[in-house]
Amino acid sequence: MSCSMSSGVLAMSFQYFRPQPLWIPIRWGCLILCINGCMITQLLIERHRANHMPPELKKIYDEGSFDERGFSKVQFMKFFKHARRTVFVGKEIISEEGREMNKLYYILDGNATVTCKTDGRKLATIPPHCFIGELSFLLHVQDHKRNEHKQIPLKKASADVVAENKTIHVLEWEFDELRKIMSADRDLSNAFAIYSSHDMRNKLLTANAKGRRTD
């Protein structure tokens, strides 16, 4: 973009110092130069904020391995600035099997337990710095892409997810709100998809290891 601005300045200089200055191209050049200047300023501000994020967000970024899993600091800030903090107490249901999922959760501290509703069997433990509902959200986004002008029903949870500790602190996003944000930012959407694939892979590996120990 800096090369584009430099070439624009040179072009305007050439137009101005002609025997008869060409004012229309100069005016258009000034307009384009202002637009590029605003975009560069916005990018620099976003980068500065990302490099000086609050300590709490820096902790999440580091301990959640967002850098290793495809999130730049700028994308991370864009994503988490829309999150809302909430608290679940022990044994409180976060998502219930058979009920529609309409929120994405990210655990800050404490554990959540995945259980089978029919027999109460514990299927897995979700530790801090993991998402809850990411698969349902990604499927919800895909359904909207295929049927943009239709009312899409939400996906139903496949198991109960219950707060395990006395209290657990989480961040949450509404599905539809987050989907609109993702649709406007392809890079952010791709970063979340990559992160979610790592997250789900780790959950499956943990569940399989637990199953082998039980056997």
CSV table of C-alpha atoms in Angstrom, one decimal, residues 1-2 4-6 9 12 28-45:
chain,number,residue,atom,x,y,z
A,1,MET,CA,0.0,0.0,0.0
A,2,SER,CA,2.9,2.4,0.7
A,4,SER,CA,0.7,2.7,-4.2
A,5,MET,CA,0.7,5.9,-2.2
A,6,SER,CA,4.2,6.8,-3.4
A,9,VAL,CA,2.1,11.2,-5.1
A,12,MET,CA,0.0,14.0,-8.9
A,28,TRP,CA,-9.0,12.1,-7.8
A,29,GLY,CA,-5.4,11.3,-6.7
A,30,CYS,CA,-5.9,13.3,-3.5
A,31,LEU,CA,-9.1,11.4,-2.8
A,32,ILE,CA,-7.5,8.0,-3.3
A,33,LEU,CA,-4.5,9.2,-1.2
A,34,CYS,CA,-6.8,10.1,1.7
A,35,ILE,CA,-8.6,6.8,1.5
A,36,ASN,CA,-5.3,4.8,1.5
A,37,GLY,CA,-4.0,7.0,4.4
A,38,CYS,CA,-7.1,6.3,6.5
A,39,MET,CA,-6.8,2.5,5.8
A,40,ILE,CA,-3.2,2.5,6.8
A,41,THR,CA,-4.0,4.5,9.9
A,42,GLN,CA,-6.7,2.0,10.9
A,43,LEU,CA,-4.3,-1.0,10.3
A,44,LEU,CA,-1.6,0.7,12.4
A,45,ILE,CA,-4.1,1.4,15.2
